Short mmCIF file of N, CA, C and O in Angstrom, two decimals:
data_model
loop_
_atom_site.label_atom_id
_atom_site.label_comp_id
_atom_site.label_asym_id
_atom_site.label_seq_id
_atom_site.Cartn_x
_atom_site.Cartn_y
_atom_site.Cartn_z
N MET W 1 148.04 72.21 114.85
CA MET W 1 147.72 73.35 114.86
C MET W 1 148.36 73.83 113.71
O MET W 1 149.24 73.63 112.92
N LYS W 2 147.38 74.97 113.17
CA LYS W 2 147.48 75.47 111.83
C LYS W 2 148.23 76.32 111.81
O LYS W 2 148.06 77.08 112.80
N THR W 3 148.82 76.73 111.03
CA THR W 3 150.30 77.75 111.05
C THR W 3 149.17 79.09 110.43
O THR W 3 148.14 79.10 109.67
N PHE W 4 149.73 79.92 110.50
CA PHE W 4 149.37 81.62 109.78
C PHE W 4 149.37 81.41 108.55
O PHE W 4 148.03 81.58 108.06
N LYS W 5 150.32 80.81 107.84
CA LYS W 5 150.40 80.70 106.06
C LYS W 5 149.02 80.01 106.00
O LYS W 5 148.25 80.11 104.58
N THR W 6 148.75 79.03 106.55
CA THR W 6 147.85 77.71 106.11
C THR W 6 146.13 78.67 106.39
O THR W 6 145.27 78.32 105.77
N PHE W 7 146.19 79.11 107.61
CA PHE W 7 144.81 79.94 107.92
C PHE W 7 144.31 80.52 106.89
O PHE W 7 142.95 81.06 106.67
N PHE W 8 145.63 81.64 106.40
CA PHE W 8 145.42 82.52 105.62
C PHE W 8 145.64 82.46 103.74
O PHE W 8 146.16 83.58 103.48
N SER W 9 145.30 81.14 103.79
CA SER W 9 145.78 80.85 102.18
C SER W 9 144.78 81.63 101.28
O SER W 9 143.78 82.30 101.58
N PRO W 10 145.57 82.12 100.53
CA PRO W 10 145.16 82.78 99.28
C PRO W 10 143.55 82.44 98.49
O PRO W 10 142.38 83.33 98.66
N ASP W 11 143.48 80.84 98.31
CA ASP W 11 141.91 80.19 98.38
C ASP W 11 141.19 80.58 99.22
O ASP W 11 139.96 80.91 98.72
N LYS W 12 141.48 80.70 100.12
CA LYS W 12 140.47 81.05 101.51
C LYS W 12 139.96 82.49 101.45
O LYS W 12 139.01 82.76 101.85
N VAL W 13 141.06 83.46 101.35
CA VAL W 13 140.70 84.88 101.28
C VAL W 13 140.06 84.94 100.02
O VAL W 13 139.02 85.94 100.35
N ILE W 14 140.00 84.69 98.70
CA ILE W 14 139.33 84.66 97.91
C ILE W 14 138.00 84.29 97.83
O ILE W 14 136.93 85.03 97.61
N SER W 15 137.89 82.85 98.60
CA SER W 15 136.27 83.10 99.03
C SER W 15 135.44 83.33 100.12
O SER W 15 134.59 83.70 99.63
N PHE W 16 136.55 83.94 100.71
CA PHE W 16 136.01 85.11 101.77
C PHE W 16 135.38 86.34 101.14
O PHE W 16 134.11 86.63 101.68
N ILE W 17 136.17 86.78 100.21
CA ILE W 17 135.93 87.84 99.28
C ILE W 17 134.85 87.70 98.40
O ILE W 17 133.33 88.46 98.68
N LEU W 18 134.85 86.54 98.19
CA LEU W 18 133.51 85.95 96.77
C LEU W 18 132.11 86.39 97.80
O LEU W 18 130.81 86.89 97.71
N TYR W 19 132.44 85.51 98.81
CA TYR W 19 131.28 85.10 100.03
C TYR W 19 130.48 86.50 100.46
O TYR W 19 129.32 86.74 100.39
N PHE W 20 131.61 86.93 100.90
CA PHE W 20 131.04 88.80 101.65
C PHE W 20 130.70 89.34 100.37
O PHE W 20 129.71 90.24 100.65
N SER W 21 131.24 89.47 99.19
CA SER W 21 130.50 90.31 97.99
C SER W 21 129.40 89.78 97.78
O SER W 21 128.33 90.60 97.37
N ILE W 22 128.96 88.51 97.53
CA ILE W 22 127.43 88.14 97.35
C ILE W 22 126.45 88.45 98.76
O ILE W 22 125.31 88.79 98.19
N LEU W 23 127.03 88.52 99.90
CA LEU W 23 126.30 89.02 100.90
C LEU W 23 125.87 90.66 100.71
O LEU W 23 124.67 90.87 101.03
N ALA W 24 126.93 91.51 100.38
CA ALA W 24 126.79 92.87 100.41
C ALA W 24 125.99 92.92 99.57
O ALA W 24 124.83 93.92 99.92
N PHE W 25 125.88 92.65 98.08
CA PHE W 25 125.29 92.95 96.74
C PHE W 25 123.55 92.48 97.42
O PHE W 25 123.09 92.70 96.75
N THR W 26 123.48 90.94 97.91
CA THR W 26 122.34 91.03 98.47
C THR W 26 121.38 91.95 99.14
O THR W 26 120.45 92.01 99.27
N VAL W 27 122.07 92.18 100.06
CA VAL W 27 121.35 93.16 101.11
C VAL W 27 121.36 94.42 100.22
O VAL W 27 120.08 94.75 101.05
N ALA W 28 121.96 94.77 99.79
CA ALA W 28 122.14 96.17 99.19
C ALA W 28 120.97 96.17 98.19
O ALA W 28 120.16 97.38 98.25
N PHE W 29 120.47 95.11 97.63
CA PHE W 29 119.45 95.47 96.47
C PHE W 29 118.22 95.05 97.37
O PHE W 29 117.24 95.13 96.47
N ASN W 30 118.04 95.07 98.53
CA ASN W 30 116.73 94.28 98.72
C ASN W 30 115.99 95.23 99.96
O ASN W 30 115.32 95.46 100.46
N PHE W 31 116.74 96.60 99.62
CA PHE W 31 116.22 97.89 100.37
C PHE W 31 115.55 98.23 99.22
O PHE W 31 115.64 98.64 98.47
N THR W 32 114.07 98.75 99.81
CA THR W 32 113.13 99.58 98.75
C THR W 32 113.57 100.78 98.90
O THR W 32 113.77 101.61 100.06
N ASP W 33 112.99 102.11 98.19
CA ASP W 33 113.55 103.52 98.09
C ASP W 33 111.99 104.05 99.00
O ASP W 33 110.95 104.22 98.96
N ASN W 34 112.09 104.07 100.01
CA ASN W 34 111.60 104.58 101.15
C ASN W 34 111.60 106.35 101.97
O ASN W 34 113.05 106.14 102.49
N ARG W 35 110.82 106.85 101.38
CA ARG W 35 111.29 108.25 101.70
C ARG W 35 111.01 108.50 103.01
O ARG W 35 110.33 107.95 103.55
N SER W 36 111.98 109.52 103.42
CA SER W 36 111.59 109.64 105.22
C SER W 36 110.54 110.42 105.15
O SER W 36 110.10 111.43 104.63
N GLY W 37 109.94 110.35 106.31
CA GLY W 37 108.49 110.71 107.04
C GLY W 37 107.52 110.80 106.38
O GLY W 37 106.70 111.24 106.02
N GLY W 38 107.85 109.60 105.43
CA GLY W 38 106.36 109.27 104.22
C GLY W 38 106.28 110.60 103.24
O GLY W 38 104.89 110.33 102.85
N TRP W 39 107.00 111.55 103.03
CA TRP W 39 106.76 112.59 102.37
C TRP W 39 106.76 111.99 100.65
O TRP W 39 107.97 111.36 100.63
N TYR W 40 105.95 112.34 99.65
CA TYR W 40 106.29 112.01 98.18
C TYR W 40 105.53 113.42 97.64
O TYR W 40 104.68 114.17 97.96
N GLN W 41 106.36 113.89 96.52
CA GLN W 41 105.84 114.39 95.63
C GLN W 41 104.43 114.45 94.99
O GLN W 41 104.34 113.48 94.04
N GLN W 42 103.33 115.36 95.20
CA GLN W 42 102.16 115.26 94.55
C GLN W 42 101.96 116.33 93.23
O GLN W 42 102.77 117.34 93.60
N PHE W 43 101.31 115.81 92.06
CA PHE W 43 101.02 116.89 91.02
C PHE W 43 99.92 117.73 90.98
O PHE W 43 99.25 116.77 90.88
N LEU W 44 99.70 118.74 90.71
CA LEU W 44 98.05 119.58 90.51
C LEU W 44 97.79 119.30 88.80
O LEU W 44 98.89 118.65 88.23
N PRO W 45 96.71 119.40 88.58
CA PRO W 45 96.52 119.25 86.98
C PRO W 45 97.27 120.42 86.37
O PRO W 45 97.70 121.53 87.13
N ASP W 46 97.23 120.43 85.03
CA ASP W 46 97.88 121.36 84.65
C ASP W 46 97.40 122.84 84.39
O ASP W 46 95.91 123.02 83.91
N LEU W 47 97.67 123.77 85.24
CA LEU W 47 97.23 125.01 85.52
C LEU W 47 97.58 126.06 84.43
O LEU W 47 97.23 127.42 84.58
N ASN W 48 98.46 125.45 83.51
CA ASN W 48 98.73 126.81 82.63
C ASN W 48 99.98 127.76 82.96
O ASN W 48 99.57 129.23 83.16
N GLY W 49 100.39 127.77 84.01
CA GLY W 49 101.37 128.55 85.04
C GLY W 49 100.85 128.99 86.00
O GLY W 49 101.25 130.29 86.50
N ARG W 50 99.39 129.15 86.26
CA ARG W 50 98.88 129.58 87.17
C ARG W 50 98.78 129.28 88.70
O ARG W 50 99.76 128.24 88.98
N ILE W 51 98.37 130.29 89.36
CA ILE W 51 98.86 130.22 90.58
C ILE W 51 97.95 129.38 91.52
O ILE W 51 96.78 129.80 91.87
N VAL W 52 98.63 128.65 92.62
CA VAL W 52 97.50 127.92 93.61
C VAL W 52 97.70 128.68 94.55
O VAL W 52 98.69 129.14 95.03
N SER W 53 96.63 129.42 95.23
CA SER W 53 96.58 130.21 96.31
C SER W 53 96.40 129.61 97.81
O SER W 53 97.05 130.02 98.69
N ASP W 54 95.77 128.49 97.78
CA ASP W 54 95.64 127.99 99.11
C ASP W 54 95.22 126.36 99.04
O ASP W 54 94.43 126.08 98.01
N ILE W 55 95.34 125.92 100.04
CA ILE W 55 94.96 124.28 99.85
C ILE W 55 94.58 124.04 101.14
O ILE W 55 95.55 124.33 102.45
N ALA W 56 93.25 123.08 101.18
CA ALA W 56 93.19 122.50 102.58
C ALA W 56 92.71 121.02 102.48
O ALA W 56 91.73 121.01 101.67
N PHE W 57 92.99 120.17 103.30
CA PHE W 57 92.78 118.98 103.14
C PHE W 57 92.16 118.48 104.69
O PHE W 57 92.36 119.10 105.86
N THR W 58 90.71 117.65 104.89
CA THR W 58 89.58 117.59 105.65
C THR W 58 90.18 116.53 106.20
O THR W 58 89.98 116.14 107.34
N ASP W 59 91.02 115.54 105.74
CA ASP W 59 91.67 114.05 106.15
C ASP W 59 92.96 113.80 105.20
O ASP W 59 93.56 114.45 104.41
N SER W 60 93.41 112.63 105.11
CA SER W 60 94.41 112.29 104.55
C SER W 60 94.41 111.79 102.98
O SER W 60 95.01 112.07 102.27
N LEU W 61 93.03 111.83 102.92
CA LEU W 61 92.52 111.85 101.24
C LEU W 61 91.89 112.81 100.39
O LEU W 61 91.94 113.10 99.61
N ASN W 62 90.79 113.76 101.43
CA ASN W 62 90.02 114.67 100.91
C ASN W 62 90.99 116.23 100.73
O ASN W 62 90.89 116.48 101.77
N GLY W 63 90.91 116.56 99.67
CA GLY W 63 91.34 118.04 100.27
C GLY W 63 90.84 118.87 98.72
O GLY W 63 90.27 118.44 97.91
N PHE W 64 90.58 120.26 99.00
CA PHE W 64 90.31 121.32 98.34
C PHE W 64 91.36 122.06 97.62
O PHE W 64 92.80 122.57 98.51
N ALA W 65 91.56 123.40 96.81
CA ALA W 65 92.51 124.12 96.35
C ALA W 65 91.98 125.36 95.68
O ALA W 65 91.10 124.90 94.76
N THR W 66 92.23 126.41 95.73
CA THR W 66 91.82 127.54 94.95
C THR W 66 92.68 127.78 94.09
O THR W 66 94.03 127.97 94.45
N CYS W 67 92.48 128.39 92.86
CA CYS W 67 93.40 128.77 91.74
C CYS W 67 92.96 129.91 90.98
O CYS W 67 91.96 129.54 90.45
N GLN W 68 93.46 130.70 90.88
CA GLN W 68 92.85 131.73 90.10
C GLN W 68 93.73 131.76 88.65
O GLN W 68 94.79 131.52 88.47
N ILE W 69 92.73 131.62 87.86
CA ILE W 69 93.05 131.50 86.21
C ILE W 69 93.25 132.77 85.50
O ILE W 69 94.24 132.88 84.54
N SER W 70 92.63 134.03 85.80
CA SER W 70 93.00 134.99 84.96
C SER W 70 92.39 136.06 86.11
O SER W 70 92.24 135.83 87.83
N PHE W 71 92.13 137.11 85.82
CA PHE W 71 91.92 138.43 87.27
C PHE W 71 90.46 138.29 87.65
O PHE W 71 90.73 137.93 88.84
N ASN W 72 89.60 137.54 87.33
CA ASN W 72 88.41 137.19 87.81
C ASN W 72 87.62 135.79 87.74
O ASN W 72 86.49 135.86 87.65
N TYR W 73 88.57 135.11 87.27
CA TYR W 73 88.25 133.64 86.68
C TYR W 73 88.75 132.96 87.64
O TYR W 73 90.12 132.90 87.43
N ASN W 74 87.96 132.18 88.55
CA ASN W 74 89.07 131.26 89.44
C ASN W 74 88.05 129.68 89.69
O ASN W 74 87.41 129.41 88.89
N TYR W 75 89.39 128.72 90.03
CA TYR W 75 89.09 127.40 90.05
C TYR W 75 88.61 126.79 91.64
O TYR W 75 89.61 127.34 92.54
N ILE W 76 87.93 126.21 92.26
CA ILE W 76 88.49 125.47 92.96
C ILE W 76 88.41 124.15 92.78
O ILE W 76 87.80 123.25 92.15
N LEU W 77 89.54 123.41 93.31
CA LEU W 77 90.01 122.03 92.75
C LEU W 77 89.33 121.18 93.83
O LEU W 77 89.48 121.53 94.87
N LYS W 78 89.29 120.00 93.52
CA LYS W 78 89.18 119.09 94.69
C LYS W 78 89.65 117.59 94.38
O LYS W 78 90.18 116.94 93.34
N THR W 79 90.49 117.22 95.72
CA THR W 79 90.96 115.54 95.42
C THR W 79 90.42 114.46 96.42
O THR W 79 89.97 115.11 97.39
N THR W 80 90.29 113.45 95.96
CA THR W 80 89.65 112.21 96.62
C THR W 80 90.79 111.26 97.10
O THR W 80 90.31 110.36 97.63
N ASN W 81 91.94 111.32 96.76
CA ASN W 81 92.67 110.34 96.58
C ASN W 81 93.68 111.22 97.44
O ASN W 81 94.96 110.22 96.85
N GLY W 82 94.10 111.92 98.10
CA GLY W 82 95.33 112.34 98.90
C GLY W 82 96.03 113.47 97.82
O GLY W 82 97.13 113.72 98.03
N GLY W 83 96.09 113.81 96.70
CA GLY W 83 96.18 114.55 95.54
C GLY W 83 97.03 114.25 94.78
O GLY W 83 97.59 114.78 93.89
N THR W 84 96.25 112.72 94.44
CA THR W 84 97.19 112.02 93.26
C THR W 84 96.79 112.72 92.29
O THR W 84 97.08 113.00 90.84
N THR W 85 95.13 112.88 92.20
CA THR W 85 94.57 113.57 90.94
C THR W 85 93.54 114.34 91.31
O THR W 85 93.32 114.53 92.95
N TRP W 86 93.32 115.66 90.98
CA TRP W 86 92.58 116.69 91.15
C TRP W 86 91.45 117.03 90.14
O TRP W 86 91.73 116.69 88.33
N ILE W 87 90.56 117.51 90.20
CA ILE W 87 89.37 117.75 89.30
C ILE W 87 88.68 119.22 89.65
O ILE W 87 88.68 119.57 91.20
N SER W 88 88.19 119.96 88.88
CA SER W 88 87.72 120.58 88.93
C SER W 88 86.25 120.71 89.64
O SER W 88 85.29 120.19 88.76
N GLN W 89 86.29 121.39 90.79
CA GLN W 89 84.76 121.55 91.58
C GLN W 89 83.80 122.47 90.97
O GLN W 89 82.50 122.20 90.79
N VAL W 90 84.36 123.45 91.14
CA VAL W 90 83.77 124.65 90.50
C VAL W 90 84.75 125.73 89.84
O VAL W 90 85.85 126.10 89.86
N SER W 91 83.81 126.42 88.69
CA SER W 91 84.26 127.69 88.33
C SER W 91 83.98 128.88 89.06
O SER W 91 82.57 128.99 88.90
N TRP W 92 84.57 130.04 89.35
CA TRP W 92 83.88 131.11 89.99
C TRP W 92 84.31 132.09 89.17
O TRP W 92 85.65 132.56 89.07
N VAL W 93 83.67 133.04 88.68
CA VAL W 93 83.55 134.77 88.19
C VAL W 93 83.29 135.52 89.22
O VAL W 93 82.24 135.67 89.77
N GLY W 94 84.32 136.19 89.43
CA GLY W 94 84.19 136.93 90.42
C GLY W 94 85.78 137.58 91.17
O GLY W 94 86.82 137.11 90.23
N PHE W 95 85.75 137.73 92.43
CA PHE W 95 87.06 138.23 92.58
C PHE W 95 88.00 136.98 93.03
O PHE W 95 87.38 135.85 92.95
N SER W 96 89.15 137.34 93.12
CA SER W 96 89.92 136.40 92.75
C SER W 96 89.78 135.44 94.55
O SER W 96 89.50 136.17 95.58
N LEU W 97 90.14 134.05 94.36
CA LEU W 97 89.90 133.41 95.79
C LEU W 97 91.12 133.05 96.64
O LEU W 97 92.18 132.65 95.60
N SER W 98 91.25 133.43 97.50
CA SER W 98 92.53 133.65 98.55
C SER W 98 92.80 132.34 99.33
O SER W 98 93.96 132.00 99.87
N ALA W 99 91.89 132.19 100.13
CA ALA W 99 91.81 131.13 101.49
C ALA W 99 90.95 130.08 101.12
O ALA W 99 89.75 130.53 100.87
N ILE W 100 91.18 128.89 101.35
CA ILE W 100 89.95 128.18 101.78
C ILE W 100 90.15 127.38 102.88
O ILE W 100 91.44 127.07 103.47
N HIS W 101 89.09 127.03 103.79
CA HIS W 101 89.17 126.44 105.22
C HIS W 101 87.83 125.37 105.36
O HIS W 101 86.45 125.83 104.58
N PHE W 102 88.03 124.00 105.70
CA PHE W 102 87.07 123.47 105.76
C PHE W 102 87.14 122.67 107.49
O PHE W 102 88.17 122.53 107.94
N THR W 103 85.84 122.61 108.04
CA THR W 103 85.39 122.35 109.13
C THR W 103 85.39 121.00 109.51
O THR W 103 86.10 120.72 110.41
N ASP W 104 84.98 120.54 108.22
CA ASP W 104 84.62 118.98 107.87
C ASP W 104 84.90 118.44 106.97
O ASP W 104 85.05 119.52 105.79
N ASN W 105 84.19 117.63 106.12
CA ASN W 105 84.25 116.51 104.49
C ASN W 105 83.20 117.58 104.19
O ASN W 105 83.28 117.46 102.94
N ASP W 106 82.20 117.81 104.85
CA ASP W 106 81.26 118.49 104.17
C ASP W 106 81.41 120.14 104.43
O ASP W 106 80.80 120.72 103.10
N VAL W 107 81.32 120.92 105.13
CA VAL W 107 80.90 122.56 105.08
C VAL W 107 82.65 122.87 104.98
O VAL W 107 83.56 122.77 105.97
N GLY W 108 82.64 124.04 104.41
CA GLY W 108 84.25 124.59 103.94
C GLY W 108 83.52 126.09 103.92
O GLY W 108 82.15 126.20 103.21
N PHE W 109 84.60 126.99 103.68
CA PHE W 109 84.26 128.71 103.40
C PHE W 109 85.70 128.85 102.26
O PHE W 109 86.89 128.00 102.30
N VAL W 110 85.19 129.63 101.68
CA VAL W 110 86.40 130.16 100.63
C VAL W 110 86.40 132.04 100.56
O VAL W 110 85.07 132.22 100.64
N VAL W 111 87.50 132.77 100.86
CA VAL W 111 87.29 133.99 100.97
C VAL W 111 88.09 134.89 100.04
O VAL W 111 89.39 133.94 99.54
N GLY W 112 87.70 135.49 99.31
CA GLY W 112 88.99 136.53 98.21
C GLY W 112 88.48 137.69 98.19
O GLY W 112 87.51 138.13 98.46
N GLY W 113 89.22 138.44 97.28
CA GLY W 113 88.30 139.60 96.60
C GLY W 113 89.20 140.83 97.37
O GLY W 113 89.56 140.82 98.55
N ALA W 114 88.90 141.83 97.11
CA ALA W 114 89.56 143.21 97.86
C ALA W 114 88.23 143.87 98.75
O ALA W 114 86.96 143.49 98.96
N ARG W 115 88.83 144.16 99.97
CA ARG W 115 88.13 144.28 101.19
C ARG W 115 87.16 145.28 100.57
O ARG W 115 85.92 145.77 101.11
N GLN W 116 87.52 146.77 100.10
CA GLN W 116 86.77 147.78 99.98
C GLN W 116 85.53 147.66 98.72
O GLN W 116 84.83 148.36 98.80
N TYR W 117 86.02 146.58 98.04
CA TYR W 117 84.84 146.12 97.25
C TYR W 117 83.86 145.21 97.51
O TYR W 117 82.92 144.69 96.63
N GLY W 118 83.93 144.96 98.85
CA GLY W 118 83.37 144.00 99.54
C GLY W 118 83.71 142.54 99.53
O GLY W 118 83.12 141.61 100.39
N GLY W 119 84.71 141.83 98.74
CA GLY W 119 84.78 140.49 98.97
C GLY W 119 84.22 139.55 98.29
O GLY W 119 83.09 140.20 97.86
N THR W 120 84.54 138.65 98.32
CA THR W 120 83.85 137.30 98.30
C THR W 120 83.72 136.23 99.29
O THR W 120 84.81 136.30 100.16
N PHE W 121 83.03 135.73 99.70
CA PHE W 121 82.53 134.69 100.73
C PHE W 121 81.68 133.76 100.27
O PHE W 121 80.52 133.92 99.82
N LEU W 122 82.22 132.62 100.21
CA LEU W 122 81.82 131.22 99.83
C LEU W 122 81.41 130.17 100.66
O LEU W 122 82.72 129.89 101.40
N LYS W 123 80.31 129.43 100.58
CA LYS W 123 80.26 128.53 101.83
C LYS W 123 79.93 127.05 101.09
O LYS W 123 78.77 127.14 99.99
N THR W 124 79.85 125.82 101.27
CA THR W 124 79.54 124.46 100.90
C THR W 124 79.44 124.23 101.94
O THR W 124 79.95 123.83 103.35
N THR W 125 78.17 122.86 102.14
CA THR W 125 77.42 122.20 103.37
C THR W 125 77.51 121.04 102.64
O THR W 125 77.16 120.07 103.05
N ASN W 126 78.23 120.38 101.00
CA ASN W 126 78.04 119.29 101.06
C ASN W 126 79.17 118.98 99.82
O ASN W 126 79.45 118.43 99.00
N GLY W 127 80.55 119.18 100.92
CA GLY W 127 81.47 118.70 100.09
C GLY W 127 82.04 119.37 98.96
O GLY W 127 82.66 118.65 98.23
N GLY W 128 81.44 120.79 98.61
CA GLY W 128 82.02 121.01 97.43
C GLY W 128 81.32 121.14 96.28
O GLY W 128 81.82 122.03 95.22
N THR W 129 80.27 120.65 96.48
CA THR W 129 79.33 120.09 95.18
C THR W 129 78.62 121.52 94.98
O THR W 129 78.52 121.73 93.48
N ASN W 130 78.25 122.20 95.51
CA ASN W 130 77.30 123.66 95.33
C ASN W 130 78.08 124.48 96.47
O ASN W 130 78.37 124.23 97.66
N TRP W 131 78.16 125.45 96.02
CA TRP W 131 78.75 126.86 96.64
C TRP W 131 77.97 127.89 96.81
O TRP W 131 77.30 128.28 95.85
N ILE W 132 77.91 128.78 97.89
CA ILE W 132 76.79 130.03 97.79
C ILE W 132 77.12 130.85 98.37
O ILE W 132 78.49 130.82 99.06
N ASN W 133 77.50 131.77 97.83
CA ASN W 133 78.08 133.44 97.85
C ASN W 133 77.04 133.95 99.40
O ASN W 133 75.74 133.74 99.83
#
């Protein structure tokens, strides 16, 4: 029968701590940076501090945004890779564009401007390639 002193000898305690440390480091460094909920930060192109007024996604990859550059100069931006990169789809000279909505990947609407001046209502039927007033 082993005694308490032999069972917990200094050599066995040191070996246990060593093996436990190796196991702990192995487990700790095998975790990946998996952000909760699948959210991660995306960046729009450099808009020189201008404000994005609205964003709409038709699916997980395709999306559109409206951005006012100056009082009457606006952009409609488009992404096809979930917001990783954005391209300027169209420049619009007129009232500010304030809201954008797509019913599917092709048909979309943009509104803006002051109601007392008639405002702006744009429509696309080809995924934002062309817009009609």
